[in-house]
Backbone as CSV, one residue per row, in Angstrom:
resi,resn,N_x,N_y,N_z,CA_x,CA_y,CA_z,C_x,C_y,C_z
1,MET,-1.610,-12.712,45.979,-2.436,-13.893,45.829,-3.537,-13.882,46.884
2,LEU,-3.237,-13.410,48.059,-4.254,-13.376,49.116,-5.427,-12.477,48.714
3,HIS,-5.128,-11.306,48.151,-6.200,-10.411,47.715,-7.023,-11.052,46.596
4,PHE,-6.368,-11.773,45.682,-7.086,-12.464,44.624,-8.004,-13.530,45.219
5,THR,-7.509,-14.288,46.171,-8.284,-15.366,46.781,-9.587,-14.851,47.391
6,TYR,-9.544,-13.661,47.965,-10.732,-13.095,48.604,-11.465,-12.099,47.709
7,SER,-11.171,-12.108,46.407,-11.817,-11.169,45.486,-13.228,-11.594,45.104
8,ALA,-13.607,-12.808,45.427,-14.946,-13.323,45.128,-15.383,-14.210,46.288
9,ILE,-16.662,-14.544,46.290,-17.198,-15.432,47.329,-16.442,-16.759,47.310
10,ASN,-16.102,-17.248,48.491,-15.414,-18.528,48.616,-16.315,-19.631,48.090
11,PRO,-15.882,-20.525,47.293,-14.577,-20.861,46.737,-14.401,-20.445,45.272
12,VAL,-15.154,-19.450,44.799,-15.167,-19.103,43.382,-13.777,-18.766,42.847
13,ALA,-13.050,-17.874,43.496,-11.741,-17.457,42.985,-10.757,-18.627,42.946
14,VAL,-10.709,-19.397,44.011,-9.752,-20.502,44.104,-10.058,-21.587,43.074
15,LYS,-11.303,-22.021,42.995,-11.653,-23.088,42.055,-11.517,-22.631,40.608
16,SER,-11.877,-21.381,40.323,-11.729,-20.864,38.961,-10.264,-20.842,38.549
17,LEU,-9.409,-20.393,39.445,-7.975,-20.356,39.144,-7.408,-21.763,39.016
18,MET,-7.805,-22.671,39.889,-7.316,-24.047,39.800,-7.659,-24.663,38.446
19,LYS,-8.889,-24.471,37.992,-9.286,-25.003,36.692,-8.476,-24.374,35.576
20,ALA,-8.259,-23.063,35.660,-7.494,-22.359,34.629,-6.051,-22.851,34.568
21,LEU,-5.532,-23.266,35.703,-4.151,-23.745,35.758,-4.042,-25.232,35.464
22,GLY,-5.179,-25.869,35.221,-5.169,-27.290,34.893,-5.087,-28.202,36.099
23,LEU,-5.385,-27.668,37.258,-5.362,-28.460,38.483,-6.740,-29.071,38.726
24,PRO,-6.806,-30.167,39.463,-8.104,-30.787,39.706,-8.973,-29.917,40.626
25,ALA,-10.126,-29.542,40.102,-11.074,-28.746,40.877,-12.467,-29.122,40.412
26,GLY,-13.310,-29.447,41.322,-14.676,-29.792,40.954,-15.450,-28.576,40.482
27,ASP,-16.631,-28.826,39.965,-17.485,-27.735,39.519,-18.014,-26.958,40.713
28,LEU,-18.328,-25.699,40.466,-18.945,-24.874,41.504,-20.399,-25.292,41.674
29,ARG,-20.877,-25.275,42.900,-22.278,-25.617,43.133,-23.149,-24.425,42.718
30,LYS,-24.362,-24.722,42.332,-25.292,-23.660,41.941,-25.677,-22.876,43.169
31,PRO,-25.838,-21.611,43.103,-25.891,-20.697,41.978,-24.555,-20.023,41.663
32,LEU,-23.445,-20.506,42.220,-22.153,-19.874,41.989,-21.709,-20.042,40.541
33,THR,-21.020,-19.025,40.022,-20.470,-19.085,38.673,-18.998,-18.694,38.731
34,GLY,-18.249,-19.112,37.730,-16.816,-18.826,37.680,-16.531,-17.345,37.510
35,LEU,-15.270,-16.998,37.678,-14.841,-15.605,37.537,-14.937,-15.154,36.091
36,ASP,-15.084,-13.840,35.894,-15.052,-13.311,34.534,-13.601,-13.311,34.036
37,ALA,-13.419,-13.115,32.757,-12.100,-13.239,32.123,-11.067,-12.294,32.718
38,ASP,-11.459,-11.057,33.019,-10.495,-10.086,33.561,-9.999,-10.499,34.940
39,ALA,-10.897,-10.931,35.789,-10.518,-11.357,37.138,-9.658,-12.608,37.079
40,LEU,-10.008,-13.543,36.210,-9.240,-14.773,36.069,-7.849,-14.491,35.520
41,ALA,-7.754,-13.562,34.585,-6.456,-13.177,34.022,-5.538,-12.624,35.110
42,LYS,-6.113,-11.890,36.045,-5.323,-11.346,37.153,-4.744,-12.484,38.001
43,GLY,-5.549,-13.493,38.286,-5.060,-14.631,39.061,-3.975,-15.403,38.331
44,ILE,-4.152,-15.597,37.031,-3.142,-16.301,36.237,-1.841,-15.507,36.205
45,ARG,-1.948,-14.180,36.060,-0.761,-13.326,36.059,-0.023,-13.429,37.399
46,ILE,-0.758,-13.422,38.486,-0.147,-13.527,39.814,0.572,-14.870,39.957
47,ALA,-0.085,-15.946,39.544,0.531,-17.276,39.636,1.802,-17.340,38.803
48,ALA,1.791,-16.725,37.619,2.973,-16.716,36.753,4.103,-15.894,37.382
49,GLU,3.762,-14.727,37.926,4.770,-13.875,38.552,5.413,-14.556,39.763
50,LEU,4.633,-15.354,40.475,5.165,-16.077,41.633,5.947,-17.331,41.220
51,GLY,5.869,-17.691,39.938,6.583,-18.863,39.444,5.996,-20.184,39.915
52,LEU,4.710,-20.184,40.222,4.092,-21.398,40.755,4.083,-22.537,39.746
53,ASP,3.964,-22.206,38.457,3.968,-23.251,37.438,5.312,-23.961,37.382
54,LYS,6.377,-23.215,37.499,7.716,-23.818,37.478,8.000,-24.599,38.763
55,LYS,7.575,-24.038,39.880,7.849,-24.674,41.160,7.099,-26.002,41.311
56,TYR,5.851,-26.042,40.830,5.027,-27.232,41.037,4.823,-28.058,39.776
57,GLY,5.380,-27.623,38.643,5.412,-28.418,37.432,4.127,-28.557,36.651
58,TYR,3.226,-27.592,36.717,2.031,-27.672,35.891,2.119,-26.673,34.749
59,LYS,1.321,-26.889,33.733,1.306,-26.036,32.542,0.153,-25.054,32.631
60,MET,0.450,-23.768,32.534,-0.601,-22.765,32.539,-1.126,-22.585,31.125
61,LYS,-2.451,-22.580,30.993,-3.099,-22.358,29.703,-3.242,-20.867,29.477
62,PRO,-3.253,-20.428,28.212,-3.496,-19.011,27.950,-4.915,-18.625,28.400
63,ILE,-5.092,-17.382,28.776,-6.385,-16.933,29.298,-7.494,-17.152,28.278
64,SER,-7.200,-17.035,27.001,-8.238,-17.231,25.976,-8.768,-18.660,25.968
65,ALA,-7.970,-19.599,26.442,-8.381,-20.998,26.452,-9.231,-21.368,27.655
66,VAL,-9.218,-20.544,28.690,-9.925,-20.910,29.922,-11.107,-20.025,30.244
67,ALA,-11.165,-18.844,29.676,-12.258,-17.923,29.997,-13.151,-17.745,28.773
68,ALA,-14.420,-17.809,29.020,-15.378,-17.623,27.914,-16.102,-16.312,28.043
């Protein structure tokens, strides 16, 4: 998770993953843009492997629903 967090300019990776997981995260300020689908999928996979959804009780959306 640490490598994922630093895979993009702060706060892009964290906010993109939070939104994908359905957590409250504001929009990125311009000119920053969200992660691409492959990078976001990696973060979602890491969160699932760590069991964060079960531990904290949130629902993870499929990658197709969060990445365009």
